[in-house]
Amino acid sequence: MSPKRGDDVAPPPVGGEWRLRFATNEAAKGRGELGAEAPGNTRRCFEALRSDPLSRADPDRQHRLRGRLATGNLGGREYPQWEYEVTAGGRVRYLVDEARRTVHLVFASTRHPKDTER
């Protein structure tokens, strides 16, 4: 998704921060909706992903997914898939490319994803 006039500008990573990228247009749109609904929680989420996307300090809020959702495919490569609980229903899912210190956002929504309700 190319930036255009009127879009928010994301700050570049500095120091030891991780790079955040949208892997889907839906994730970009959902991030905007999360930011409008819960700006403080959304900001904390993105700060956590920039500083330590693999953190296990708060497993109720940030954790690696299990089972069939444990990995995700991007560009023909598999990556560990994690989830961050922004609000009671709002989630951000992301793939972690440790070699490039990049977090690829694949899902963001104010609603809980349906694929975990099985």
Short mmCIF file of C-alpha atoms in Angstrom, two decimals:
data_model
loop_
_atom_site.label_atom_id
_atom_site.label_comp_id
_atom_site.label_asym_id
_atom_site.label_seq_id
_atom_site.Cartn_x
_atom_site.Cartn_y
_atom_site.Cartn_z
CA MET A 1 0.00 0.00 0.00
CA SER A 2 1.64 3.20 -1.14
CA PRO A 3 1.32 6.28 1.03
CA LYS A 4 -0.82 9.08 -0.29
CA ARG A 5 -1.80 12.58 0.72
CA GLY A 6 -3.71 12.61 3.98
CA ASP A 7 -2.25 9.31 5.27
CA ASP A 8 -0.63 9.14 8.69
CA VAL A 9 3.15 9.04 8.67
CA ALA A 10 4.75 6.20 10.61
CA PRO A 11 8.05 7.00 12.31
CA PRO A 12 11.07 4.99 11.12
CA PRO A 13 12.66 2.58 13.59
CA VAL A 14 15.61 3.94 15.58
CA GLY A 15 18.23 2.19 17.65
CA GLY A 16 17.13 -1.34 18.46
CA GLU A 17 13.52 -0.91 17.38
CA TRP A 18 11.87 -3.32 14.98
CA ARG A 19 10.47 -2.20 11.63
CA LEU A 20 6.67 -2.44 11.30
CA ARG A 21 5.12 -3.12 7.90
CA PHE A 22 1.57 -3.75 6.74
CA ALA A 23 1.37 -7.12 4.98
CA THR A 24 -2.27 -6.58 3.94
CA ASN A 25 -4.51 -3.66 3.06
CA GLU A 26 -7.00 -5.00 5.62
CA ALA A 27 -4.38 -4.69 8.37
CA ALA A 28 -3.71 -1.07 7.37
CA LYS A 29 -7.42 -0.25 7.43
CA GLY A 30 -7.98 -2.12 10.70
CA ARG A 31 -5.09 -0.30 12.37
CA GLY A 32 -6.79 2.98 11.56
CA GLU A 33 -10.05 1.74 13.05
CA LEU A 34 -8.29 0.51 16.20
CA GLY A 35 -6.54 3.86 16.54
CA ALA A 36 -9.85 5.69 16.30
CA GLU A 37 -11.59 3.40 18.81
CA ALA A 38 -8.80 2.94 21.36
CA PRO A 39 -5.91 5.31 20.61
CA GLY A 40 -4.03 4.73 23.88
CA ASN A 41 -4.16 0.94 23.69
CA THR A 42 -3.28 1.01 20.00
CA ARG A 43 -0.25 3.19 20.70
CA ARG A 44 0.89 0.81 23.48
CA CYS A 45 0.50 -2.12 21.07
CA PHE A 46 2.67 -0.52 18.41
CA GLU A 47 5.28 0.53 20.96
CA ALA A 48 5.41 -3.07 22.24
CA LEU A 49 5.79 -4.46 18.72
CA ARG A 50 8.57 -1.99 17.92
CA SER A 51 10.49 -2.76 21.10
CA ASP A 52 9.94 -6.52 21.58
CA PRO A 53 7.46 -8.35 19.32
CA LEU A 54 8.48 -11.69 20.87
CA SER A 55 7.85 -10.65 24.48
CA ARG A 56 6.36 -13.22 26.83
CA ALA A 57 6.08 -10.76 29.73
CA ASP A 58 2.27 -10.42 29.44
CA PRO A 59 0.93 -13.60 27.78
CA ASP A 60 -2.70 -12.53 28.26
CA ARG A 61 -2.04 -9.50 26.05
CA GLN A 62 0.76 -10.65 23.69
CA HIS A 63 1.43 -14.26 22.71
CA ARG A 64 2.38 -16.61 19.92
CA LEU A 65 -0.57 -18.36 18.37
CA ARG A 66 -0.80 -22.16 18.55
CA GLY A 67 -1.91 -25.03 16.37
CA ARG A 68 -2.82 -24.24 12.77
CA LEU A 69 -2.36 -20.51 13.45
CA ALA A 70 1.18 -20.85 14.86
CA THR A 71 2.75 -19.84 11.56
CA GLY A 72 1.79 -17.64 8.65
CA ASN A 73 3.03 -17.46 5.09
CA LEU A 74 4.29 -14.29 3.46
CA GLY A 75 6.06 -14.22 0.11
CA GLY A 76 6.46 -17.98 0.11
CA ARG A 77 8.16 -18.06 3.53
CA GLU A 78 6.73 -19.20 6.85
CA TYR A 79 7.06 -17.03 9.93
CA PRO A 80 5.93 -17.39 13.55
CA GLN A 81 2.53 -15.76 14.00
CA TRP A 82 1.75 -13.75 17.11
CA GLU A 83 -1.24 -11.81 18.40
CA TYR A 84 -1.59 -8.69 20.50
CA GLU A 85 -4.87 -8.01 22.33
CA VAL A 86 -5.51 -4.28 21.93
CA THR A 87 -9.01 -4.25 23.45
CA ALA A 88 -11.41 -6.94 24.69
CA GLY A 89 -12.28 -7.70 21.05
CA GLY A 90 -9.62 -5.82 19.10
CA ARG A 91 -6.60 -7.75 17.90
CA VAL A 92 -3.44 -7.28 15.88
CA ARG A 93 -1.85 -10.36 14.32
CA TYR A 94 1.66 -10.27 13.03
CA LEU A 95 4.43 -12.37 11.55
CA VAL A 96 7.95 -11.99 12.92
CA ASP A 97 10.96 -11.97 10.58
CA GLU A 98 13.80 -12.11 13.11
CA ALA A 99 16.55 -12.05 10.47
CA ARG A 100 15.35 -8.67 9.16
CA ARG A 101 14.01 -7.42 12.51
CA THR A 102 10.69 -6.79 10.79
CA VAL A 103 7.14 -7.25 12.04
CA HIS A 104 4.60 -7.85 9.27
CA LEU A 105 1.06 -6.91 10.32
CA VAL A 106 -1.36 -9.35 8.70
CA PHE A 107 -4.55 -8.54 10.64
CA ALA A 108 -5.86 -5.66 12.69
CA SER A 109 -9.46 -5.20 13.71
CA THR A 110 -11.71 -3.89 16.43
CA ARG A 111 -13.40 -7.30 16.33
CA HIS A 112 -12.00 -10.64 17.42
CA PRO A 113 -10.93 -12.81 14.45
CA LYS A 114 -13.39 -15.57 13.57
CA ASP A 115 -10.77 -18.26 12.90
CA THR A 116 -10.07 -18.77 16.62
CA GLU A 117 -13.69 -19.60 17.44
CA ARG A 118 -13.48 -23.21 16.27
#
